[in-house]
Amino acid sequence: MIKKLTYIFLTTLLIISCSEEVYRGESIKGVNAVDTYHGIELNDPYRNLENLKDSTVLNWMKQQNDYAENIVANISGRNRLIEIQKRIDENKGHSAKQIRIIPSGQYFYLKKFAEEDVFNVYYRDSLHGEEKMIFNVNVYLKKNSKENYVINYIKPNWSGTKIALSFSEKGNEISEIVVFDRETNTILPNVYPNSAPASLEGIHWLSDDSGFMCSYLPYTDPTDENFWLDTKTFLYKIGNDKGKDIFSKNNNPELAINIEDFPTVYNYSNDDAYLFGEISGDSDYQDMYYMHESEINAEKTKWNLLFTKDEKISRFMVVGKDIIYLTAKNASNFKICKTALENPNFESPEVIITEREDAVISNFQITKDGFFYVSVKNGIEAKLFHVKDTTTKEINLPSTAGSISIGSFGTNHADLRIYTSGWTNPLMIYEYDVNKNNFSQSNIINSIFPDGFKDFTAEEIEIPSHDGTMLPVSLIYKKGMKKNSKNPTLFYSYGSYGSSLSPFFSTNFLLWVKEGGIIVMPHVRGGGEKGDAWHKAGMKTTKPNSWKDFIAAVEYMIANKYTSPDKTVIWGTSAGGIVVGRAMTERPDLFKAVLGFAPAMNMVRSEIQPNGLNSIKEFGTVKDSTEFRALLEMDSYHNIKKGEKYPAVLILAGLKDGRVVAWDPAKFVAKLLDSSTSKSPILFLVDSDAGHGGINLTENKLHVNYANMFSFAFWQTGHPDYKLDEESK
């Protein structure tokens, strides 16, 4: 409870001192709240910043943004970084995403040429078929006065005759859905609002294409405390604008659905005759229900329990009357099992693929040609295997793969799609013919290497962490890099929700290496790189392992002369903010600069934010005395010490963010301005049009964000090409 409120008056801090400039915006007057948790009084000196309807708070954020924008805009090299990214786009020619394939082999996807501002919808009748633009998004947006919108999701029906299209306002996760009829080349008249298919498990068409299922959100304001709560799955029949609630807390009170859960309905195949209802949230595993699809039109939908989250099932497929499933139950690195669908035995299932000691089984698919599965060692060394009868054979891929994803349409089809990528290898898409051992590569994704990006190398090492646990660490640098302690080094981690930091290729991210830096990614506990146990070793009361792993990696790189504290930069996004924020507050001496992109910094208050009830599952609740102490320990805001010399900080936040609300990092910045005695810059960029971590922003805006962060970091680490223009001092 809040015990009392007091006012704290802070001095205005602009640019002071004639001899040494301090690049910081104005401080703000704080209103202190004293909360009592389990007998512990806790001061919260900037509680007033949580009111984003307060004009004083909003004006301060705008002042912070304007000041920070002026500083970063005057760093030499910053505009050049923007231009480099634009030239890469131009040389690449086009970008493609949201690639959808239907059982007939037809491809649908979003594509944008370098000179275009928006993605349009394209089609091919096969992997190498003739490409056609079938829907001009820009024309649609202009015609409907929605120039501030982006297309963020597409889903063709099973026959390919209709495509559901999702549009969101830039920076917003809430979408409206329309249906494009390919046969008449028109948008059907009904608009389906309040959805979020790009965030909440997509759109799923009924097997007969008569309608589709998607999320429905009663609350659409990302700053509303009810945002993300009481979501439902609606069934929309084509030609009817009124959806039917088929899976929700209200519609299915007999099921154990909490207000914070995300009840979602899937149709995995158009020929298995089943629908599956999943009750999930921010947790690894779900409660799963099923029904025969023929029953969906009944007045009251009735769901049958298939399995609970206690079975630790992360994926399953229907094969005849059985399900094949991937589980971590009694197998931290996962195993693949089989049991009956309508009378399952999860205590004594048939084990098809046993747990591997050296790697995590991450995915599987079944086609008419056999069984395929992917194993991943330390989150970064992926292999693909084919199992037929009693023979298991590794498939040698045509390109290096740190990450592998596979897809198929089930046992009635022969096709297997393989997606590969790596830290220094672009995404590749293949269709695989197992009988001919032949790969057909798609050119939908442009895999051209930009100039200056070909001499990079990736290195995978393991180092001892603070407690002796071996920690996987990925490094990316230019060939010929010298261990002279002078390399600007960027450390990036996430470490939450069991999510692995799998190898990905991003020219934006690799700009750091192009400019002479090293990228280091410690695969800290809390992620899933070493299986279910690795996640559990970095959540709730074990969360300190996440940032202590991170610190151990930084210390190792310094001790081995890759870098030095004056050249070290750390970056965290979303829950990754816990890692970098606590690393910074625990060891400020190790870092020169800290970057945060929508970082979670005030974990004691996390559960009052939208989707906060889901955060409890991963991080804990203040209502439990043990978990409260864990939250306080992982709270960067509360661990700022008055009078400490902290490194330079640049934080980015969005006012449309409904996951880490802008006031969370704002409180961190405000307290840091009042506490840090170093002369290092403290800058806070607040984008009124941005949501969480760059969601639904244009590519140009993302280019600017990367340029702002990297130019700031290079400036602070003394890169000769990144200096602050004298006129801005």
XYZ file of C-alpha atoms in Angstrom:
729
model
C 0.000 0.000 0.000
C 1.033 3.656 -0.369
C 1.789 4.958 3.086
C 2.533 8.627 2.399
C 3.476 11.103 -0.319
C 6.244 13.662 -0.082
C 7.611 16.214 -2.527
C 11.213 16.225 -3.681
C 12.532 19.442 -5.215
C 15.323 18.955 -7.700
C 17.632 21.576 -9.112
C 17.535 22.263 -12.800
C 20.511 20.709 -14.549
C 21.188 21.864 -18.073
C 24.622 22.480 -19.551
C 26.828 23.590 -16.702
C 30.501 24.292 -16.121
C 32.646 26.340 -18.429
C 35.480 23.822 -18.450
C 33.594 20.555 -18.949
C 30.137 20.209 -20.498
C 27.500 17.961 -18.982
C 25.074 16.789 -21.644
C 21.858 16.314 -19.735
C 18.351 17.665 -20.007
C 16.404 19.259 -17.181
C 15.569 17.292 -14.074
C 11.971 17.081 -12.908
C 10.351 17.563 -9.542
C 9.575 14.169 -8.059
C 6.661 13.108 -5.869
C 7.786 10.402 -3.478
C 5.575 7.464 -2.535
C 6.488 5.233 0.383
C 5.145 1.723 -0.089
C 5.200 -0.977 2.559
C 5.838 -4.487 1.318
C 5.989 -7.304 3.868
C 7.270 -4.962 6.563
C 9.751 -3.177 4.263
C 9.271 0.536 3.538
C 10.316 1.388 -0.002
C 10.693 4.938 -1.318
C 9.584 5.598 -4.887
C 10.803 9.179 -5.492
C 9.317 9.611 -8.974
C 5.892 7.993 -8.635
C 4.346 11.072 -10.263
C 5.902 10.133 -13.612
C 3.515 7.189 -13.836
C 0.703 9.617 -14.707
C 1.055 10.030 -18.464
C -2.002 12.255 -18.542
C -0.183 14.860 -16.431
C 0.896 17.727 -18.693
C 3.929 18.379 -16.477
C 5.154 14.822 -17.045
C 4.469 14.910 -20.784
C 6.149 18.292 -21.159
C 9.227 17.010 -19.324
C 9.387 13.991 -21.622
C 9.100 16.269 -24.651
C 11.884 18.488 -23.306
C 14.047 15.432 -22.750
C 13.379 14.215 -26.274
C 14.050 17.588 -27.897
C 17.290 18.000 -25.978
C 18.471 14.454 -26.762
C 17.542 14.782 -30.438
C 19.611 17.948 -30.703
C 22.643 16.206 -29.210
C 22.537 13.021 -31.306
C 21.744 14.968 -34.492
C 25.014 16.845 -34.038
C 27.250 13.789 -33.664
C 29.448 13.562 -36.734
C 28.921 10.224 -38.443
C 25.313 9.872 -37.347
C 23.819 11.024 -40.663
C 26.358 8.888 -42.505
C 25.027 5.814 -40.657
C 21.524 6.638 -41.852
C 22.781 6.974 -45.417
C 24.679 3.679 -45.219
C 21.481 1.890 -44.226
C 19.576 3.551 -47.063
C 22.259 2.564 -49.590
C 22.141 -1.018 -48.340
C 18.384 -1.030 -48.992
C 18.920 0.445 -52.445
C 21.636 -2.043 -53.383
C 19.631 -4.938 -52.008
C 16.792 -3.853 -54.254
C 13.905 -5.146 -52.174
C 12.801 -6.481 -48.802
C 10.270 -9.260 -48.223
C 8.480 -10.552 -45.129
C 5.330 -12.347 -43.974
C 5.943 -15.206 -46.425
C 2.934 -17.553 -46.447
C 2.689 -20.836 -48.362
C -0.552 -22.775 -48.777
C -0.782 -26.566 -49.392
C -1.047 -26.132 -53.173
C 2.434 -24.576 -53.149
C 1.342 -20.976 -53.810
C 3.346 -18.206 -52.137
C 1.963 -14.954 -50.721
C 4.179 -12.293 -49.153
C 4.814 -8.637 -48.468
C 7.485 -6.946 -50.563
C 8.900 -3.444 -50.735
C 11.397 -2.002 -53.195
C 14.015 0.422 -51.881
C 12.323 3.471 -53.373
C 8.958 2.586 -51.810
C 7.646 3.591 -48.388
C 5.231 0.700 -47.896
C 5.079 -3.057 -48.442
C 2.674 -4.430 -51.041
C 1.170 -7.920 -51.381
C 2.762 -10.265 -53.917
C 1.994 -13.741 -55.220
C 3.711 -16.689 -56.934
C 2.065 -19.936 -57.965
C 5.214 -21.842 -56.924
C 8.664 -21.257 -55.457
C 10.080 -20.137 -58.793
C 6.828 -18.992 -60.390
C 6.257 -15.597 -61.945
C 5.924 -12.851 -59.347
C 2.846 -10.626 -59.395
C 1.785 -7.738 -57.185
C -1.833 -8.523 -56.344
C -2.637 -5.757 -53.853
C -1.331 -2.191 -53.777
C -1.250 -1.191 -50.125
C -0.347 2.447 -50.772
C -3.393 2.958 -52.996
C -5.619 1.377 -50.351
C -4.199 3.516 -47.532
C -4.551 6.761 -49.495
C -8.060 5.896 -50.631
C -9.099 5.272 -47.020
C -7.159 8.246 -45.531
C -4.881 5.921 -43.565
C -1.469 7.205 -44.635
C -0.294 6.858 -41.011
C -0.916 3.086 -41.096
C 1.277 0.117 -41.991
C 0.412 -3.409 -43.098
C 1.825 -5.802 -40.498
C 0.289 -9.220 -41.162
C -1.246 -11.258 -43.985
C -2.874 -14.682 -44.050
C -4.293 -16.336 -47.195
C -7.059 -18.873 -46.809
C -6.391 -22.548 -47.553
C -7.441 -22.256 -51.213
C -5.656 -18.944 -51.797
C -8.807 -17.183 -53.014
C -8.937 -14.676 -50.157
C -6.307 -12.965 -48.003
C -6.839 -11.448 -44.559
C -4.851 -8.198 -44.290
C -3.997 -6.512 -40.987
C -3.331 -2.773 -40.720
C -2.079 -0.853 -37.684
C -1.391 2.770 -36.992
C 2.382 3.310 -36.963
C 3.780 2.337 -33.575
C 0.522 0.705 -32.451
C -0.020 -3.034 -32.004
C -3.817 -2.885 -32.368
C -4.999 -3.776 -35.857
C -8.043 -3.710 -38.045
C -8.469 -6.590 -40.477
C -9.984 -6.554 -43.952
C -10.319 -9.378 -46.476
C -9.079 -9.102 -50.062
C -10.990 -11.248 -52.547
C -8.612 -12.331 -55.309
C -11.417 -13.539 -57.553
C -13.115 -10.121 -57.686
C -9.933 -8.108 -56.984
C -11.761 -6.138 -54.288
C -11.708 -5.558 -50.558
C -14.810 -7.089 -49.012
C -16.988 -4.525 -47.185
C -16.565 -5.686 -43.577
C -13.813 -4.356 -41.299
C -12.812 -6.412 -38.246
C -11.405 -4.151 -35.476
C -9.565 -4.547 -32.157
C -7.257 -7.360 -33.163
C -3.497 -7.849 -32.883
C -2.568 -10.792 -35.147
C 1.079 -9.725 -35.445
C 1.394 -9.946 -31.649
C -1.205 -12.510 -30.581
C -0.749 -15.701 -32.602
C -2.068 -14.599 -35.975
C -5.155 -15.362 -38.046
C -6.446 -18.894 -38.669
C -8.909 -19.799 -41.435
C -11.511 -22.535 -41.034
C -10.860 -25.578 -43.201
C -13.722 -24.713 -45.572
C -12.557 -21.073 -45.863
C -15.938 -19.832 -44.654
C -14.361 -17.627 -41.992
C -11.349 -17.021 -39.830
C -10.416 -16.802 -36.157
C -8.321 -14.094 -34.514
C -7.839 -12.223 -31.270
C -10.208 -9.527 -30.053
C -9.048 -6.912 -27.516
C -11.752 -5.050 -25.574
C -9.261 -2.339 -24.578
C -7.164 -0.629 -27.252
C -5.417 2.217 -25.414
C -1.875 0.980 -24.634
C -1.734 3.225 -21.558
C -4.967 1.744 -20.130
C -4.290 -0.536 -17.144
C -6.661 -3.057 -18.765
C -4.756 -3.193 -22.044
C -3.964 -6.839 -22.986
C -6.565 -8.048 -20.442
C -9.718 -10.074 -21.085
C -8.725 -10.910 -24.664
C -10.911 -13.286 -26.634
C -10.863 -15.310 -29.823
C -13.582 -14.305 -32.262
C -14.798 -16.263 -35.257
C -15.694 -14.048 -38.201
C -17.748 -15.560 -41.001
C -17.155 -13.972 -44.403
C -19.972 -11.547 -45.125
C -20.745 -10.967 -41.456
C -19.065 -8.111 -39.588
C -20.155 -9.352 -36.160
C -17.772 -11.825 -34.664
C -18.706 -14.745 -32.451
C -16.829 -15.242 -29.185
C -15.650 -18.867 -29.310
C -12.945 -18.937 -26.657
C -12.680 -16.575 -23.692
C -13.069 -16.223 -19.951
C -16.606 -14.910 -20.440
C -17.714 -17.450 -23.027
C -16.100 -20.446 -21.334
C -16.417 -19.933 -17.556
C -16.001 -23.676 -17.003
C -12.365 -23.431 -18.155
C -9.485 -22.107 -16.072
C -9.011 -18.889 -18.022
C -7.628 -15.922 -16.113
C -8.191 -12.331 -17.149
C -4.535 -11.940 -18.144
C -4.421 -15.112 -20.272
C -4.484 -15.079 -24.054
C -7.092 -17.643 -25.200
C -6.223 -18.458 -28.813
C -7.732 -20.891 -31.317
C -5.610 -22.645 -33.952
C -6.300 -24.684 -37.027
C -2.965 -26.407 -37.651
C -4.098 -28.179 -40.808
C -7.071 -28.101 -43.130
C -7.382 -31.882 -43.168
C -7.070 -32.992 -39.530
C -10.687 -31.972 -38.647
C -9.728 -30.401 -35.295
C -9.521 -26.965 -33.730
C -7.241 -26.331 -30.757
C -7.780 -23.770 -28.029
C -4.685 -22.623 -26.178
C -4.679 -20.753 -22.876
C -1.358 -18.985 -22.738
C 0.426 -15.917 -21.484
C 4.027 -14.997 -20.897
C 5.028 -18.533 -20.025
C 6.750 -21.418 -21.801
C 3.851 -23.853 -21.745
C 0.079 -23.810 -22.122
C -3.158 -25.494 -21.263
C -4.554 -26.946 -24.497
C -8.120 -27.886 -25.438
C -9.625 -29.298 -28.625
C -12.915 -29.798 -30.466
C -14.015 -31.236 -33.773
C -14.128 -28.365 -36.238
C -17.648 -29.338 -37.270
C -18.835 -28.238 -33.808
C -17.654 -24.634 -34.155
C -21.047 -23.441 -35.409
C -22.868 -24.717 -32.347
C -24.572 -22.085 -30.224
C -22.198 -22.865 -27.367
C -18.657 -23.993 -28.101
C -17.551 -26.919 -25.948
C -13.851 -27.598 -25.481
C -12.218 -30.829 -24.329
C -8.977 -30.808 -22.324
C -5.992 -32.213 -24.206
C -3.131 -31.351 -21.827
C -2.135 -28.843 -19.165
C 0.989 -26.696 -18.907
C 2.373 -29.266 -16.447
C 3.104 -31.519 -19.440
C 5.638 -28.904 -20.669
C 4.638 -29.346 -24.311
C 5.963 -26.692 -26.675
C 4.748 -28.112 -29.998
C 2.539 -30.933 -31.320
C 1.063 -32.313 -34.549
C -1.954 -34.508 -35.235
C -1.157 -37.719 -37.107
C -4.242 -39.843 -37.638
C -5.734 -40.408 -34.188
C -2.495 -39.567 -32.360
C -0.522 -36.500 -31.438
C 3.244 -36.255 -31.771
C 4.619 -33.711 -29.321
C 7.800 -31.991 -28.128
C 8.122 -31.863 -24.351
C 10.551 -30.826 -21.620
C 8.820 -33.002 -19.010
C 11.584 -35.063 -17.400
C 13.802 -33.895 -20.283
C 15.268 -30.406 -19.915
C 16.664 -30.590 -23.467
C 13.313 -31.889 -24.784
C 12.203 -35.184 -26.278
C 9.567 -36.101 -28.858
C 6.722 -38.411 -27.817
C 3.511 -39.918 -29.143
C 0.130 -40.601 -27.548
C -3.559 -40.841 -28.491
C -5.366 -37.576 -29.166
C -8.723 -38.343 -27.575
C -7.486 -40.609 -24.798
C -3.920 -39.425 -24.154
C -1.448 -41.040 -21.768
C 1.185 -38.469 -20.902
C 2.611 -40.495 -18.053
C 3.764 -43.360 -20.273
C 3.860 -42.109 -23.862
C 5.793 -43.697 -26.693
C 9.150 -41.914 -26.944
C 10.092 -41.319 -30.580
C 13.211 -39.159 -30.154
C 15.014 -39.288 -26.817
C 16.549 -36.276 -25.132
C 20.000 -35.296 -26.386
C 22.695 -34.551 -23.832
C 24.595 -32.076 -25.999
C 21.790 -30.080 -27.615
C 18.176 -28.933 -27.298
C 15.550 -30.331 -29.680
C 13.825 -27.167 -30.882
C 11.380 -28.211 -33.595
C 10.059 -31.101 -35.665
C 7.918 -31.746 -38.731
C 6.380 -34.865 -40.259
C 5.843 -35.333 -43.991
C 4.909 -38.337 -46.117
C 8.664 -38.954 -46.439
C 9.375 -39.291 -42.742
C 10.224 -37.402 -39.608
C 12.462 -34.314 -39.398
C 13.768 -32.516 -36.335
C 16.161 -29.679 -35.422
C 18.667 -29.726 -32.570
C 20.492 -26.657 -31.307
C 23.630 -26.584 -29.146
C 24.024 -23.535 -26.875
C 21.340 -21.762 -28.874
C 23.645 -21.140 -31.837
C 24.738 -24.431 -33.467
C 21.756 -25.874 -35.340
C 21.513 -29.246 -37.123
C 18.725 -30.886 -39.124
C 17.982 -34.619 -38.976
C 15.795 -36.971 -41.014
C 14.342 -40.079 -39.379
C 12.781 -42.865 -41.432
C 11.997 -46.270 -40.032
C 14.914 -46.851 -37.643
C 17.495 -44.750 -39.478
C 18.499 -41.228 -38.412
C 20.571 -39.155 -40.816
C 21.870 -35.596 -40.539
C 20.966 -33.425 -43.540
C 23.890 -31.378 -44.819
C 22.539 -27.938 -45.679
C 23.799 -25.852 -48.608
C 24.543 -22.857 -46.363
C 25.957 -22.375 -42.880
C 23.143 -22.339 -40.326
C 23.342 -21.038 -36.806
C 19.546 -21.092 -36.761
C 17.189 -23.517 -38.536
C 13.405 -23.449 -38.756
C 11.333 -25.993 -40.682
C 7.757 -26.185 -41.916
C 5.456 -28.648 -43.679
C 1.787 -29.379 -44.292
C 1.759 -32.762 -42.607
C 1.826 -36.418 -43.530
C -0.265 -36.024 -46.713
C 2.380 -33.800 -48.292
C 5.988 -34.335 -49.328
C 7.218 -30.769 -49.082
C 9.612 -29.587 -46.387
C 10.564 -25.931 -46.113
C 13.836 -25.014 -44.454
C 14.757 -21.536 -43.216
C 18.381 -20.908 -42.240
C 20.293 -17.887 -40.972
C 23.407 -16.972 -39.028
C 25.160 -14.011 -37.443
C 26.970 -13.315 -40.743
C 24.652 -15.213 -43.139
C 21.364 -13.783 -44.445
C 18.107 -15.697 -44.187
C 17.823 -18.448 -46.805
C 14.616 -20.303 -47.735
C 14.733 -23.757 -49.332
C 12.295 -26.399 -50.473
C 13.821 -29.820 -49.837
C 13.259 -32.999 -51.847
C 14.344 -35.779 -49.502
C 14.349 -38.502 -52.166
C 16.700 -36.558 -54.429
C 18.497 -34.849 -51.526
C 17.941 -31.666 -53.504
C 17.488 -28.090 -52.274
C 15.621 -25.439 -54.252
C 16.457 -21.964 -52.993
C 13.931 -19.158 -52.992
C 14.854 -15.691 -54.235
C 11.927 -14.054 -52.466
C 14.341 -12.999 -49.738
C 17.264 -11.064 -51.213
C 20.399 -12.637 -49.754
C 22.929 -10.276 -51.345
C 25.805 -9.326 -49.052
C 26.259 -5.540 -48.860
C 29.682 -4.068 -49.506
C 31.773 -3.988 -46.362
C 29.915 -6.876 -44.704
C 31.750 -9.830 -46.262
C 34.862 -9.819 -44.079
C 33.033 -10.520 -40.831
C 33.560 -13.633 -38.769
C 31.505 -15.202 -35.977
C 33.134 -17.009 -33.075
C 31.411 -19.163 -30.476
C 33.064 -19.666 -27.094
C 32.122 -20.852 -23.602
C 33.428 -19.115 -20.503
C 33.003 -19.707 -16.763
C 30.385 -17.453 -15.190
C 30.386 -16.094 -11.635
C 29.514 -19.504 -10.172
C 31.570 -21.639 -12.545
C 28.655 -22.451 -14.876
C 29.809 -22.523 -18.491
C 28.242 -19.640 -20.380
C 27.889 -19.657 -24.196
C 29.027 -16.390 -25.782
C 28.769 -15.341 -29.445
C 31.229 -12.860 -30.952
C 31.103 -11.035 -34.303
C 34.029 -8.979 -35.561
C 36.063 -8.142 -38.640
C 38.669 -10.621 -39.744
C 42.072 -9.537 -38.521
C 40.729 -7.976 -35.315
C 43.542 -7.352 -32.826
C 43.285 -8.056 -29.119
C 44.760 -4.742 -28.031
C 42.035 -3.621 -25.584
C 41.109 -0.798 -27.971
C 38.080 -2.252 -29.763
C 34.687 -0.583 -29.180
C 32.624 -3.555 -27.998
C 28.847 -3.811 -27.876
C 27.322 -6.380 -25.496
C 23.715 -7.447 -26.126
C 21.556 -9.925 -24.156
C 17.918 -10.678 -23.417
C 17.636 -13.630 -21.017
C 13.914 -13.955 -20.220
C 10.872 -16.128 -20.965
C 13.063 -19.020 -22.099
C 13.684 -17.205 -25.396
C 16.953 -18.117 -27.076
C 19.072 -15.427 -28.669
C 19.312 -17.415 -31.902
C 21.591 -16.340 -34.746
C 20.010 -13.732 -37.003
C 21.334 -11.525 -39.788
C 20.710 -7.783 -39.565
C 22.696 -5.235 -41.528
C 21.396 -2.568 -39.135
C 22.844 -4.423 -36.161
C 26.078 -5.271 -37.997
C 26.773 -1.587 -38.660
C 28.606 -1.704 -35.341
C 31.059 -4.230 -36.765
C 31.343 -2.405 -40.084
C 32.501 0.680 -38.179
C 35.253 -1.308 -36.466
C 33.528 -2.617 -33.360
C 32.961 -6.057 -31.840
C 29.508 -7.434 -31.027
C 29.314 -9.826 -28.055
C 26.150 -11.723 -27.160
C 26.300 -13.597 -23.838
C 23.559 -16.250 -23.802
C 22.646 -15.548 -20.200
C 20.471 -17.703 -17.987
C 16.782 -16.930 -18.276
C 16.884 -17.742 -21.988
C 16.386 -21.163 -23.520
C 19.803 -21.775 -25.049
C 20.503 -24.755 -22.799
C 16.960 -25.987 -22.410
C 14.243 -25.687 -19.806
C 16.680 -25.723 -16.864
C 18.609 -22.766 -18.352
C 15.417 -20.727 -18.320
C 14.533 -21.681 -14.762
C 18.036 -20.671 -13.643
C 17.325 -17.064 -14.616
C 13.768 -16.282 -13.547
C 12.182 -14.943 -10.368
C 14.509 -15.684 -7.430
C 17.289 -16.923 -9.735
C 17.151 -13.824 -11.961
C 20.483 -12.405 -10.661
C 22.196 -15.117 -12.684
C 21.134 -13.230 -15.828
C 23.078 -10.049 -15.122
C 25.894 -11.827 -13.284
C 26.397 -13.983 -16.395
C 26.440 -10.766 -18.414
C 29.010 -9.135 -16.132
C 31.178 -12.272 -16.275
C 31.217 -12.062 -20.074
C 32.262 -8.406 -19.976
C 35.022 -9.154 -17.487
C 36.255 -12.023 -19.657
C 36.427 -9.845 -22.762
C 38.317 -7.154 -20.872
C 40.735 -9.629 -19.264
C 41.470 -11.165 -22.671
C 42.152 -7.767 -24.226
C 39.257 -7.708 -26.669
C 38.220 -4.405 -25.122
C 38.484 -2.206 -22.018
C 35.988 -0.416 -19.751
C 36.433 2.809 -21.758
C 35.425 0.946 -24.919
C 32.537 -1.110 -23.535
C 28.889 -0.469 -24.446
C 25.889 -2.513 -23.252
C 22.435 -2.661 -24.828
C 19.147 -4.090 -23.563
C 15.670 -4.112 -25.086
C 12.418 -4.801 -23.212
C 13.117 -7.482 -20.557
C 16.766 -7.232 -21.599
C 16.659 -3.917 -19.748
C 16.799 -5.897 -16.502
C 20.138 -7.395 -17.534
C 21.845 -4.172 -18.626
C 20.232 -1.999 -15.966
C 21.350 -4.213 -13.124
C 24.769 -4.783 -14.680
C 25.157 -1.000 -14.833
C 23.974 -0.373 -11.275
C 26.024 -3.258 -9.857
C 29.245 -2.598 -11.796
C 29.203 0.972 -13.194
C 33.000 0.847 -13.449
C 32.869 -1.755 -16.238
C 30.997 0.271 -18.846
C 31.453 3.456 -20.825
C 27.919 3.664 -22.227
C 24.513 2.055 -21.750
C 21.787 1.806 -24.412
C 18.182 0.944 -23.596
C 15.380 0.417 -26.142
C 12.061 0.292 -24.268
C 13.951 -1.222 -21.323
C 12.194 -2.675 -18.262
C 13.837 -0.853 -15.331
C 11.216 -0.636 -12.566
C 10.304 -4.270 -11.893
C 8.656 -3.667 -8.523
C 5.956 -1.822 -10.479
C 5.895 -4.221 -13.437
C 2.663 -5.965 -12.495
C 0.620 -2.750 -12.491
C 1.538 -2.110 -16.121
C -0.587 -3.446 -18.993
C 0.189 -7.160 -19.286
C 1.695 -6.919 -15.806
C -0.271 -9.911 -14.597
C 1.514 -11.980 -17.223
C 4.874 -10.606 -16.094
C 4.234 -12.210 -12.712
C 4.653 -15.651 -14.290
C 8.213 -14.843 -15.315
C 9.418 -12.363 -12.707
C 7.175 -12.674 -9.648
C 4.679 -10.614 -7.656
C 5.073 -8.126 -4.823
C 2.258 -9.951 -3.037
C 4.649 -12.798 -2.230
C 7.391 -11.858 0.238
C 10.090 -13.935 -1.448
C 9.176 -12.835 -4.945
C 8.977 -9.189 -3.831
C 12.580 -9.342 -2.683
C 13.511 -10.891 -6.032
C 11.723 -8.096 -7.899
C 13.471 -5.466 -5.789
C 16.805 -7.097 -6.528
C 16.151 -6.993 -10.287
C 14.810 -3.409 -10.195
C 17.415 -1.092 -11.771
C 15.552 2.073 -10.742
C 15.601 1.169 -7.052
C 19.253 0.107 -7.231
C 20.525 3.497 -8.391
C 22.782 4.900 -5.647
C 23.036 8.593 -4.852
C 26.523 9.951 -5.522
C 27.671 7.078 -7.750
C 29.532 7.790 -10.997
C 27.459 6.098 -13.676
C 28.351 5.645 -17.353
C 26.777 7.531 -20.239
C 23.160 6.538 -20.916
C 20.852 6.792 -23.918
C 17.315 5.483 -23.425
C 14.619 5.196 -26.133
C 10.923 4.893 -25.221
C 7.574 5.131 -27.034
C 4.408 6.740 -25.725
C 2.328 4.059 -27.482
C 4.169 1.242 -25.706
C 1.720 -1.079 -23.939
C 4.335 -3.563 -22.724
C 6.994 -1.406 -21.062
C 5.112 1.833 -20.533
C 7.193 4.961 -21.129
C 7.022 5.988 -17.461
C 9.071 2.908 -16.506
C 12.364 3.996 -18.155
C 11.397 7.650 -17.507
C 11.594 7.077 -13.747
C 15.011 5.478 -14.211
C 16.255 8.486 -16.188
C 14.837 10.988 -13.684
C 16.491 9.277 -10.720
C 19.765 8.889 -12.612
C 19.810 12.631 -13.404
C 19.552 13.365 -9.699
C 21.987 10.675 -8.547
C 24.926 10.325 -10.920
C 27.985 12.455 -10.102
C 29.847 11.628 -13.314
C 30.022 14.078 -16.197
C 28.680 11.450 -18.596
C 25.653 12.294 -20.780
C 22.196 11.095 -19.792
C 19.827 11.322 -22.764
C 16.202 10.260 -23.091
C 14.511 9.967 -26.512
C 10.711 9.686 -26.250
C 8.822 9.038 -29.475
C 5.140 9.980 -29.319
C 4.397 7.764 -32.357
C 6.344 4.683 -31.267
C 5.198 1.529 -29.553
C 7.262 -1.263 -28.044
C 10.808 -1.707 -29.308
C 10.186 -0.455 -32.823
C 6.996 -2.440 -33.511
C 5.174 -1.257 -36.648
C 7.622 1.526 -37.433
C 8.809 2.326 -40.939
C 12.237 1.154 -42.018
C 13.409 4.764 -42.247
C 12.504 5.309 -38.596
C 14.365 2.155 -37.589
C 17.402 3.407 -39.509
C 17.291 6.608 -37.478
C 17.016 4.690 -34.201
C 20.075 2.570 -34.976
C 22.028 5.621 -36.089
C 21.142 7.476 -32.892
C 22.229 4.613 -30.641
C 25.414 3.672 -32.452
C 26.643 7.229 -33.052
C 26.094 8.016 -29.358
C 27.978 4.872 -28.325
C 30.861 5.487 -30.727
C 31.081 9.103 -29.538
C 31.373 7.939 -25.955
C 33.974 5.268 -26.725
C 36.200 7.744 -28.578
C 35.736 6.631 -32.169
C 37.499 9.286 -34.298
C 34.619 9.493 -36.789
C 32.022 10.272 -34.126
C 32.463 13.580 -32.364
C 29.982 16.127 -31.108
C 29.782 19.200 -33.296
C 31.185 22.233 -31.455
C 28.062 24.297 -32.196
C 25.914 21.994 -30.063
C 28.034 22.506 -26.942
